[in-house]
Amino acid sequence: MIVGVVGKIAAGKTTVAKFFEDKGFCRVSCSDPLIDLLTHNVSDYSWIPELPEKAEPTRERLIEFGKYLKEKYGGDVLIRLAVDKKRHCENIVIDGVRSREEIEAIKQLGGKVIYVEARPELRFERLVKRKASKDKGIRSFADFKEMDDAEERLYHTSELKGLADYLIVNEGTLEELREKVEGIIEDVAGKV
């Protein structure tokens, strides 16, 4: 079974994916293949579209390289790479799904898609707390809003909500989120 997790920056996609991982799913992010290609860490793949010049995987570089790969190899290339990386796993959860083509690729593989959402102020708070290196250019809510708006223009993330099989509003506690995810895991497991 393949499950894709979609949502805006810091909505809780990775946390949702980690709950699936806790239940035995192999977790992979759509950005993992990009990071692997940029850092030349490609031993987990049975195929690679091309190897770029080695570079630090900043958020900007990941977006730029991802856009390039999708234009050249198809909008589903990151899903194909993510699934290939975890090809030895029975159940895979893919974090950071970002496009209609990626959602369609997951569904064509018999998978399900979860859309995770939270209001912008809460997502900014989470982003500040997580202190991820890819977020180091975001220093204020204005920076966050600018990045969020740019990502929306690029990926039309809000429009993807209608394509999801499940919707999680992630504005409560971690335990509340875990309960919502466990309900989905039970439902998905019943369909395997």
JSON list of C-alpha atoms in Angstrom, two decimals:
[
{"chain": "A", "resi": 1, "resn": "MET", "atom": "CA", "xyz": [0.00, 0.00, 0.00]},
{"chain": "A", "resi": 2, "resn": "ILE", "atom": "CA", "xyz": [1.19, 3.49, -0.81]},
{"chain": "A", "resi": 3, "resn": "VAL", "atom": "CA", "xyz": [-0.06, 6.54, 1.08]},
{"chain": "A", "resi": 4, "resn": "GLY", "atom": "CA", "xyz": [0.78, 10.08, 0.00]},
{"chain": "A", "resi": 5, "resn": "VAL", "atom": "CA", "xyz": [0.69, 13.05, 2.36]},
{"chain": "A", "resi": 6, "resn": "VAL", "atom": "CA", "xyz": [-0.04, 16.51, 0.94]},
{"chain": "A", "resi": 7, "resn": "GLY", "atom": "CA", "xyz": [-0.20, 19.93, 2.61]},
{"chain": "A", "resi": 8, "resn": "LYS", "atom": "CA", "xyz": [1.35, 23.34, 2.93]},
{"chain": "A", "resi": 9, "resn": "ILE", "atom": "CA", "xyz": [4.65, 24.16, 4.66]},
{"chain": "A", "resi": 10, "resn": "ALA", "atom": "CA", "xyz": [4.66, 23.01, 8.33]},
{"chain": "A", "resi": 11, "resn": "ALA", "atom": "CA", "xyz": [1.07, 21.69, 8.24]},
{"chain": "A", "resi": 12, "resn": "GLY", "atom": "CA", "xyz": [2.26, 18.43, 9.84]},
{"chain": "A", "resi": 13, "resn": "LYS", "atom": "CA", "xyz": [2.95, 16.22, 6.81]},
{"chain": "A", "resi": 14, "resn": "THR", "atom": "CA", "xyz": [6.13, 14.69, 8.26]},
{"chain": "A", "resi": 15, "resn": "THR", "atom": "CA", "xyz": [4.50, 14.08, 11.64]},
{"chain": "A", "resi": 16, "resn": "VAL", "atom": "CA", "xyz": [1.62, 12.27, 9.92]},
{"chain": "A", "resi": 17, "resn": "ALA", "atom": "CA", "xyz": [4.12, 10.23, 7.87]},
{"chain": "A", "resi": 18, "resn": "LYS", "atom": "CA", "xyz": [6.06, 9.35, 11.06]},
{"chain": "A", "resi": 19, "resn": "PHE", "atom": "CA", "xyz": [2.87, 7.97, 12.64]},
{"chain": "A", "resi": 20, "resn": "PHE", "atom": "CA", "xyz": [2.55, 5.69, 9.59]},
{"chain": "A", "resi": 21, "resn": "GLU", "atom": "CA", "xyz": [6.20, 4.75, 10.01]},
{"chain": "A", "resi": 22, "resn": "ASP", "atom": "CA", "xyz": [5.49, 3.81, 13.64]},
{"chain": "A", "resi": 23, "resn": "LYS", "atom": "CA", "xyz": [2.92, 1.34, 12.27]},
{"chain": "A", "resi": 24, "resn": "GLY", "atom": "CA", "xyz": [5.42, -0.35, 9.95]},
{"chain": "A", "resi": 25, "resn": "PHE", "atom": "CA", "xyz": [5.26, 1.79, 6.81]},
{"chain": "A", "resi": 26, "resn": "CYS", "atom": "CA", "xyz": [8.54, 2.76, 5.12]},
{"chain": "A", "resi": 27, "resn": "ARG", "atom": "CA", "xyz": [8.68, 6.57, 5.13]},
{"chain": "A", "resi": 28, "resn": "VAL", "atom": "CA", "xyz": [10.12, 8.57, 2.25]},
{"chain": "A", "resi": 29, "resn": "SER", "atom": "CA", "xyz": [9.75, 12.22, 1.30]},
{"chain": "A", "resi": 30, "resn": "CYS", "atom": "CA", "xyz": [9.30, 13.52, -2.23]},
{"chain": "A", "resi": 31, "resn": "SER", "atom": "CA", "xyz": [12.35, 15.67, -1.54]},
{"chain": "A", "resi": 32, "resn": "ASP", "atom": "CA", "xyz": [14.52, 12.63, -0.61]},
{"chain": "A", "resi": 33, "resn": "PRO", "atom": "CA", "xyz": [15.30, 11.75, -4.25]},
{"chain": "A", "resi": 34, "resn": "LEU", "atom": "CA", "xyz": [16.17, 15.40, -4.94]},
{"chain": "A", "resi": 35, "resn": "ILE", "atom": "CA", "xyz": [18.48, 15.53, -1.92]},
{"chain": "A", "resi": 36, "resn": "ASP", "atom": "CA", "xyz": [20.01, 12.18, -2.87]},
{"chain": "A", "resi": 37, "resn": "LEU", "atom": "CA", "xyz": [20.65, 13.29, -6.46]},
{"chain": "A", "resi": 38, "resn": "LEU", "atom": "CA", "xyz": [22.10, 16.67, -5.39]},
{"chain": "A", "resi": 39, "resn": "THR", "atom": "CA", "xyz": [24.41, 14.99, -2.85]},
{"chain": "A", "resi": 40, "resn": "HIS", "atom": "CA", "xyz": [25.19, 12.02, -5.16]},
{"chain": "A", "resi": 41, "resn": "ASN", "atom": "CA", "xyz": [23.86, 9.55, -2.57]},
{"chain": "A", "resi": 42, "resn": "VAL", "atom": "CA", "xyz": [22.15, 7.26, -5.12]},
{"chain": "A", "resi": 43, "resn": "SER", "atom": "CA", "xyz": [22.93, 3.67, -4.04]},
{"chain": "A", "resi": 44, "resn": "ASP", "atom": "CA", "xyz": [19.27, 3.01, -3.01]},
{"chain": "A", "resi": 45, "resn": "TYR", "atom": "CA", "xyz": [17.94, 3.49, -6.55]},
{"chain": "A", "resi": 46, "resn": "SER", "atom": "CA", "xyz": [17.60, 1.00, -9.39]},
{"chain": "A", "resi": 47, "resn": "TRP", "atom": "CA", "xyz": [17.51, 3.95, -11.84]},
{"chain": "A", "resi": 48, "resn": "ILE", "atom": "CA", "xyz": [18.28, 7.65, -11.79]},
{"chain": "A", "resi": 49, "resn": "PRO", "atom": "CA", "xyz": [17.10, 10.15, -14.39]},
{"chain": "A", "resi": 50, "resn": "GLU", "atom": "CA", "xyz": [20.36, 12.13, -14.28]},
{"chain": "A", "resi": 51, "resn": "LEU", "atom": "CA", "xyz": [23.01, 13.20, -11.83]},
{"chain": "A", "resi": 52, "resn": "PRO", "atom": "CA", "xyz": [23.38, 16.96, -11.43]},
{"chain": "A", "resi": 53, "resn": "GLU", "atom": "CA", "xyz": [26.47, 18.76, -10.26]},
{"chain": "A", "resi": 54, "resn": "LYS", "atom": "CA", "xyz": [26.93, 18.06, -6.53]},
{"chain": "A", "resi": 55, "resn": "ALA", "atom": "CA", "xyz": [25.34, 20.86, -4.45]},
{"chain": "A", "resi": 56, "resn": "GLU", "atom": "CA", "xyz": [23.95, 21.71, -1.01]},
{"chain": "A", "resi": 57, "resn": "PRO", "atom": "CA", "xyz": [20.21, 20.81, -0.97]},
{"chain": "A", "resi": 58, "resn": "THR", "atom": "CA", "xyz": [18.71, 24.18, 0.05]},
{"chain": "A", "resi": 59, "resn": "ARG", "atom": "CA", "xyz": [14.92, 24.69, -0.23]},
{"chain": "A", "resi": 60, "resn": "GLU", "atom": "CA", "xyz": [15.48, 26.92, -3.28]},
{"chain": "A", "resi": 61, "resn": "ARG", "atom": "CA", "xyz": [17.74, 24.35, -5.01]},
{"chain": "A", "resi": 62, "resn": "LEU", "atom": "CA", "xyz": [15.31, 21.53, -4.24]},
{"chain": "A", "resi": 63, "resn": "ILE", "atom": "CA", "xyz": [12.42, 23.49, -5.76]},
{"chain": "A", "resi": 64, "resn": "GLU", "atom": "CA", "xyz": [14.46, 24.48, -8.81]},
{"chain": "A", "resi": 65, "resn": "PHE", "atom": "CA", "xyz": [15.84, 20.98, -9.44]},
{"chain": "A", "resi": 66, "resn": "GLY", "atom": "CA", "xyz": [12.44, 19.36, -8.78]},
{"chain": "A", "resi": 67, "resn": "LYS", "atom": "CA", "xyz": [10.81, 21.68, -11.30]},
{"chain": "A", "resi": 68, "resn": "TYR", "atom": "CA", "xyz": [13.50, 20.84, -13.87]},
{"chain": "A", "resi": 69, "resn": "LEU", "atom": "CA", "xyz": [13.12, 17.06, -13.35]},
{"chain": "A", "resi": 70, "resn": "LYS", "atom": "CA", "xyz": [9.32, 17.25, -13.62]},
{"chain": "A", "resi": 71, "resn": "GLU", "atom": "CA", "xyz": [9.53, 19.24, -16.86]},
{"chain": "A", "resi": 72, "resn": "LYS", "atom": "CA", "xyz": [12.05, 16.82, -18.37]},
{"chain": "A", "resi": 73, "resn": "TYR", "atom": "CA", "xyz": [10.86, 13.45, -17.00]},
{"chain": "A", "resi": 74, "resn": "GLY", "atom": "CA", "xyz": [7.18, 13.98, -16.16]},
{"chain": "A", "resi": 75, "resn": "GLY", "atom": "CA", "xyz": [5.21, 15.37, -13.23]},
{"chain": "A", "resi": 76, "resn": "ASP", "atom": "CA", "xyz": [5.28, 12.02, -11.46]},
{"chain": "A", "resi": 77, "resn": "VAL", "atom": "CA", "xyz": [9.09, 11.54, -11.52]},
{"chain": "A", "resi": 78, "resn": "LEU", "atom": "CA", "xyz": [9.55, 12.14, -7.77]},
{"chain": "A", "resi": 79, "resn": "ILE", "atom": "CA", "xyz": [6.88, 9.56, -6.91]},
{"chain": "A", "resi": 80, "resn": "ARG", "atom": "CA", "xyz": [8.55, 7.04, -9.24]},
{"chain": "A", "resi": 81, "resn": "LEU", "atom": "CA", "xyz": [11.92, 7.74, -7.60]},
{"chain": "A", "resi": 82, "resn": "ALA", "atom": "CA", "xyz": [10.51, 7.64, -4.04]},
{"chain": "A", "resi": 83, "resn": "VAL", "atom": "CA", "xyz": [8.76, 4.31, -4.70]},
{"chain": "A", "resi": 84, "resn": "ASP", "atom": "CA", "xyz": [11.93, 2.96, -6.33]},
{"chain": "A", "resi": 85, "resn": "LYS", "atom": "CA", "xyz": [14.01, 3.98, -3.31]},
{"chain": "A", "resi": 86, "resn": "LYS", "atom": "CA", "xyz": [11.63, 2.00, -1.05]},
{"chain": "A", "resi": 87, "resn": "ARG", "atom": "CA", "xyz": [10.87, -0.76, -3.58]},
{"chain": "A", "resi": 88, "resn": "HIS", "atom": "CA", "xyz": [11.71, -3.48, -1.02]},
{"chain": "A", "resi": 89, "resn": "CYS", "atom": "CA", "xyz": [8.92, -2.29, 1.30]},
{"chain": "A", "resi": 90, "resn": "GLU", "atom": "CA", "xyz": [5.37, -3.63, 1.32]},
{"chain": "A", "resi": 91, "resn": "ASN", "atom": "CA", "xyz": [3.84, -0.39, 2.66]},
{"chain": "A", "resi": 92, "resn": "ILE", "atom": "CA", "xyz": [5.18, 3.07, 1.83]},
{"chain": "A", "resi": 93, "resn": "VAL", "atom": "CA", "xyz": [4.16, 6.51, 3.08]},
{"chain": "A", "resi": 94, "resn": "ILE", "atom": "CA", "xyz": [5.32, 9.41, 0.90]},
{"chain": "A", "resi": 95, "resn": "ASP", "atom": "CA", "xyz": [5.64, 12.75, 2.65]},
{"chain": "A", "resi": 96, "resn": "GLY", "atom": "CA", "xyz": [5.54, 16.05, 0.76]},
{"chain": "A", "resi": 97, "resn": "VAL", "atom": "CA", "xyz": [3.41, 15.17, -2.27]},
{"chain": "A", "resi": 98, "resn": "ARG", "atom": "CA", "xyz": [3.01, 18.44, -4.15]},
{"chain": "A", "resi": 99, "resn": "SER", "atom": "CA", "xyz": [1.12, 18.10, -7.42]},
{"chain": "A", "resi": 100, "resn": "ARG", "atom": "CA", "xyz": [-1.90, 16.70, -9.23]},
{"chain": "A", "resi": 101, "resn": "GLU", "atom": "CA", "xyz": [0.45, 14.42, -11.24]},
{"chain": "A", "resi": 102, "resn": "GLU", "atom": "CA", "xyz": [2.00, 13.05, -8.06]},
{"chain": "A", "resi": 103, "resn": "ILE", "atom": "CA", "xyz": [-1.43, 12.38, -6.54]},
{"chain": "A", "resi": 104, "resn": "GLU", "atom": "CA", "xyz": [-2.58, 10.68, -9.75]},
{"chain": "A", "resi": 105, "resn": "ALA", "atom": "CA", "xyz": [0.59, 8.53, -9.77]},
{"chain": "A", "resi": 106, "resn": "ILE", "atom": "CA", "xyz": [-0.10, 7.37, -6.19]},
{"chain": "A", "resi": 107, "resn": "LYS", "atom": "CA", "xyz": [-3.72, 6.56, -7.02]},
{"chain": "A", "resi": 108, "resn": "GLN", "atom": "CA", "xyz": [-2.68, 4.67, -10.17]},
{"chain": "A", "resi": 109, "resn": "LEU", "atom": "CA", "xyz": [-0.51, 2.52, -7.91]},
{"chain": "A", "resi": 110, "resn": "GLY", "atom": "CA", "xyz": [-3.63, 1.78, -5.82]},
{"chain": "A", "resi": 111, "resn": "GLY", "atom": "CA", "xyz": [-2.62, 4.22, -3.09]},
{"chain": "A", "resi": 112, "resn": "LYS", "atom": "CA", "xyz": [-4.47, 6.76, -0.96]},
{"chain": "A", "resi": 113, "resn": "VAL", "atom": "CA", "xyz": [-3.81, 10.46, -0.34]},
{"chain": "A", "resi": 114, "resn": "ILE", "atom": "CA", "xyz": [-4.14, 12.48, 2.88]},
{"chain": "A", "resi": 115, "resn": "TYR", "atom": "CA", "xyz": [-4.35, 16.29, 2.87]},
{"chain": "A", "resi": 116, "resn": "VAL", "atom": "CA", "xyz": [-3.11, 17.92, 6.09]},
{"chain": "A", "resi": 117, "resn": "GLU", "atom": "CA", "xyz": [-4.00, 21.53, 6.84]},
{"chain": "A", "resi": 118, "resn": "ALA", "atom": "CA", "xyz": [-3.56, 24.12, 9.58]},
{"chain": "A", "resi": 119, "resn": "ARG", "atom": "CA", "xyz": [-3.92, 27.90, 9.70]},
{"chain": "A", "resi": 120, "resn": "PRO", "atom": "CA", "xyz": [-0.86, 29.96, 8.62]},
{"chain": "A", "resi": 121, "resn": "GLU", "atom": "CA", "xyz": [-0.04, 31.39, 12.08]},
{"chain": "A", "resi": 122, "resn": "LEU", "atom": "CA", "xyz": [0.16, 27.92, 13.58]},
{"chain": "A", "resi": 123, "resn": "ARG", "atom": "CA", "xyz": [2.26, 26.62, 10.69]},
{"chain": "A", "resi": 124, "resn": "PHE", "atom": "CA", "xyz": [4.70, 29.53, 11.12]},
{"chain": "A", "resi": 125, "resn": "GLU", "atom": "CA", "xyz": [5.00, 28.75, 14.87]},
{"chain": "A", "resi": 126, "resn": "ARG", "atom": "CA", "xyz": [5.82, 25.11, 14.04]},
{"chain": "A", "resi": 127, "resn": "LEU", "atom": "CA", "xyz": [8.34, 26.09, 11.40]},
{"chain": "A", "resi": 128, "resn": "VAL", "atom": "CA", "xyz": [10.18, 28.32, 13.88]},
{"chain": "A", "resi": 129, "resn": "LYS", "atom": "CA", "xyz": [10.21, 25.52, 16.48]},
{"chain": "A", "resi": 130, "resn": "ARG", "atom": "CA", "xyz": [11.52, 22.82, 14.13]},
{"chain": "A", "resi": 131, "resn": "LYS", "atom": "CA", "xyz": [14.60, 24.86, 13.15]},
{"chain": "A", "resi": 132, "resn": "ALA", "atom": "CA", "xyz": [15.17, 22.88, 9.93]},
{"chain": "A", "resi": 133, "resn": "SER", "atom": "CA", "xyz": [18.19, 23.94, 7.90]},
{"chain": "A", "resi": 134, "resn": "LYS", "atom": "CA", "xyz": [16.03, 24.23, 4.76]},
{"chain": "A", "resi": 135, "resn": "ASP", "atom": "CA", "xyz": [13.96, 26.91, 6.56]},
{"chain": "A", "resi": 136, "resn": "LYS", "atom": "CA", "xyz": [16.85, 29.12, 7.67]},
{"chain": "A", "resi": 137, "resn": "GLY", "atom": "CA", "xyz": [15.89, 31.88, 5.20]},
{"chain": "A", "resi": 138, "resn": "ILE", "atom": "CA", "xyz": [12.54, 32.32, 6.95]},
{"chain": "A", "resi": 139, "resn": "ARG", "atom": "CA", "xyz": [13.00, 34.74, 9.85]},
{"chain": "A", "resi": 140, "resn": "SER", "atom": "CA", "xyz": [9.60, 36.42, 10.20]},
{"chain": "A", "resi": 141, "resn": "PHE", "atom": "CA", "xyz": [5.93, 35.75, 9.55]},
{"chain": "A", "resi": 142, "resn": "ALA", "atom": "CA", "xyz": [6.24, 37.99, 6.46]},
{"chain": "A", "resi": 143, "resn": "ASP", "atom": "CA", "xyz": [9.08, 35.75, 5.14]},
{"chain": "A", "resi": 144, "resn": "PHE", "atom": "CA", "xyz": [6.95, 32.69, 5.88]},
{"chain": "A", "resi": 145, "resn": "LYS", "atom": "CA", "xyz": [3.90, 34.15, 4.14]},
{"chain": "A", "resi": 146, "resn": "GLU", "atom": "CA", "xyz": [6.04, 35.03, 1.12]},
{"chain": "A", "resi": 147, "resn": "MET", "atom": "CA", "xyz": [7.42, 31.46, 0.92]},
{"chain": "A", "resi": 148, "resn": "ASP", "atom": "CA", "xyz": [3.94, 29.99, 1.51]},
{"chain": "A", "resi": 149, "resn": "ASP", "atom": "CA", "xyz": [2.42, 32.18, -1.24]},
{"chain": "A", "resi": 150, "resn": "ALA", "atom": "CA", "xyz": [5.27, 31.33, -3.64]},
{"chain": "A", "resi": 151, "resn": "GLU", "atom": "CA", "xyz": [4.76, 27.61, -2.97]},
{"chain": "A", "resi": 152, "resn": "GLU", "atom": "CA", "xyz": [1.01, 28.02, -3.55]},
{"chain": "A", "resi": 153, "resn": "ARG", "atom": "CA", "xyz": [1.63, 29.76, -6.90]},
{"chain": "A", "resi": 154, "resn": "LEU", "atom": "CA", "xyz": [4.09, 27.03, -7.89]},
{"chain": "A", "resi": 155, "resn": "TYR", "atom": "CA", "xyz": [2.18, 23.94, -6.73]},
{"chain": "A", "resi": 156, "resn": "HIS", "atom": "CA", "xyz": [-1.45, 25.14, -6.23]},
{"chain": "A", "resi": 157, "resn": "THR", "atom": "CA", "xyz": [-1.41, 23.11, -3.01]},
{"chain": "A", "resi": 158, "resn": "SER", "atom": "CA", "xyz": [-4.86, 24.34, -1.85]},
{"chain": "A", "resi": 159, "resn": "GLU", "atom": "CA", "xyz": [-6.46, 22.93, -4.99]},
{"chain": "A", "resi": 160, "resn": "LEU", "atom": "CA", "xyz": [-5.07, 19.47, -4.20]},
{"chain": "A", "resi": 161, "resn": "LYS", "atom": "CA", "xyz": [-7.33, 19.16, -1.16]},
{"chain": "A", "resi": 162, "resn": "GLY", "atom": "CA", "xyz": [-10.22, 18.10, -3.42]},
{"chain": "A", "resi": 163, "resn": "LEU", "atom": "CA", "xyz": [-8.18, 15.18, -4.80]},
{"chain": "A", "resi": 164, "resn": "ALA", "atom": "CA", "xyz": [-7.36, 13.71, -1.37]},
{"chain": "A", "resi": 165, "resn": "ASP", "atom": "CA", "xyz": [-9.06, 10.63, 0.04]},
{"chain": "A", "resi": 166, "resn": "TYR", "atom": "CA", "xyz": [-8.71, 11.93, 3.61]},
{"chain": "A", "resi": 167, "resn": "LEU", "atom": "CA", "xyz": [-8.53, 15.42, 5.18]},
{"chain": "A", "resi": 168, "resn": "ILE", "atom": "CA", "xyz": [-6.85, 16.11, 8.51]},
{"chain": "A", "resi": 169, "resn": "VAL", "atom": "CA", "xyz": [-7.19, 19.50, 10.18]},
{"chain": "A", "resi": 170, "resn": "ASN", "atom": "CA", "xyz": [-4.07, 19.59, 12.35]},
{"chain": "A", "resi": 171, "resn": "GLU", "atom": "CA", "xyz": [-4.69, 22.37, 14.86]},
{"chain": "A", "resi": 172, "resn": "GLY", "atom": "CA", "xyz": [-4.93, 20.37, 18.07]},
{"chain": "A", "resi": 173, "resn": "THR", "atom": "CA", "xyz": [-2.54, 18.35, 20.18]},
{"chain": "A", "resi": 174, "resn": "LEU", "atom": "CA", "xyz": [-0.08, 15.75, 18.95]},
{"chain": "A", "resi": 175, "resn": "GLU", "atom": "CA", "xyz": [-2.24, 13.07, 20.60]},
{"chain": "A", "resi": 176, "resn": "GLU", "atom": "CA", "xyz": [-5.34, 14.29, 18.73]},
{"chain": "A", "resi": 177, "resn": "LEU", "atom": "CA", "xyz": [-3.37, 14.12, 15.49]},
{"chain": "A", "resi": 178, "resn": "ARG", "atom": "CA", "xyz": [-2.16, 10.60, 16.31]},
{"chain": "A", "resi": 179, "resn": "GLU", "atom": "CA", "xyz": [-5.77, 9.46, 16.88]},
{"chain": "A", "resi": 180, "resn": "LYS", "atom": "CA", "xyz": [-6.87, 10.89, 13.51]},
{"chain": "A", "resi": 181, "resn": "VAL", "atom": "CA", "xyz": [-3.96, 9.22, 11.74]},
{"chain": "A", "resi": 182, "resn": "GLU", "atom": "CA", "xyz": [-4.51, 5.88, 13.47]},
{"chain": "A", "resi": 183, "resn": "GLY", "atom": "CA", "xyz": [-8.15, 5.95, 12.28]},
{"chain": "A", "resi": 184, "resn": "ILE", "atom": "CA", "xyz": [-6.92, 6.43, 8.71]},
{"chain": "A", "resi": 185, "resn": "ILE", "atom": "CA", "xyz": [-4.30, 3.67, 9.10]},
{"chain": "A", "resi": 186, "resn": "GLU", "atom": "CA", "xyz": [-7.04, 1.27, 10.24]},
{"chain": "A", "resi": 187, "resn": "ASP", "atom": "CA", "xyz": [-9.21, 2.28, 7.28]},
{"chain": "A", "resi": 188, "resn": "VAL", "atom": "CA", "xyz": [-6.32, 1.94, 4.79]},
{"chain": "A", "resi": 189, "resn": "ALA", "atom": "CA", "xyz": [-5.24, -1.40, 6.28]},
{"chain": "A", "resi": 190, "resn": "GLY", "atom": "CA", "xyz": [-8.78, -2.69, 5.76]},
{"chain": "A", "resi": 191, "resn": "LYS", "atom": "CA", "xyz": [-8.41, -1.90, 2.04]},
{"chain": "A", "resi": 192, "resn": "VAL", "atom": "CA", "xyz": [-5.09, -3.69, 1.52]}
]
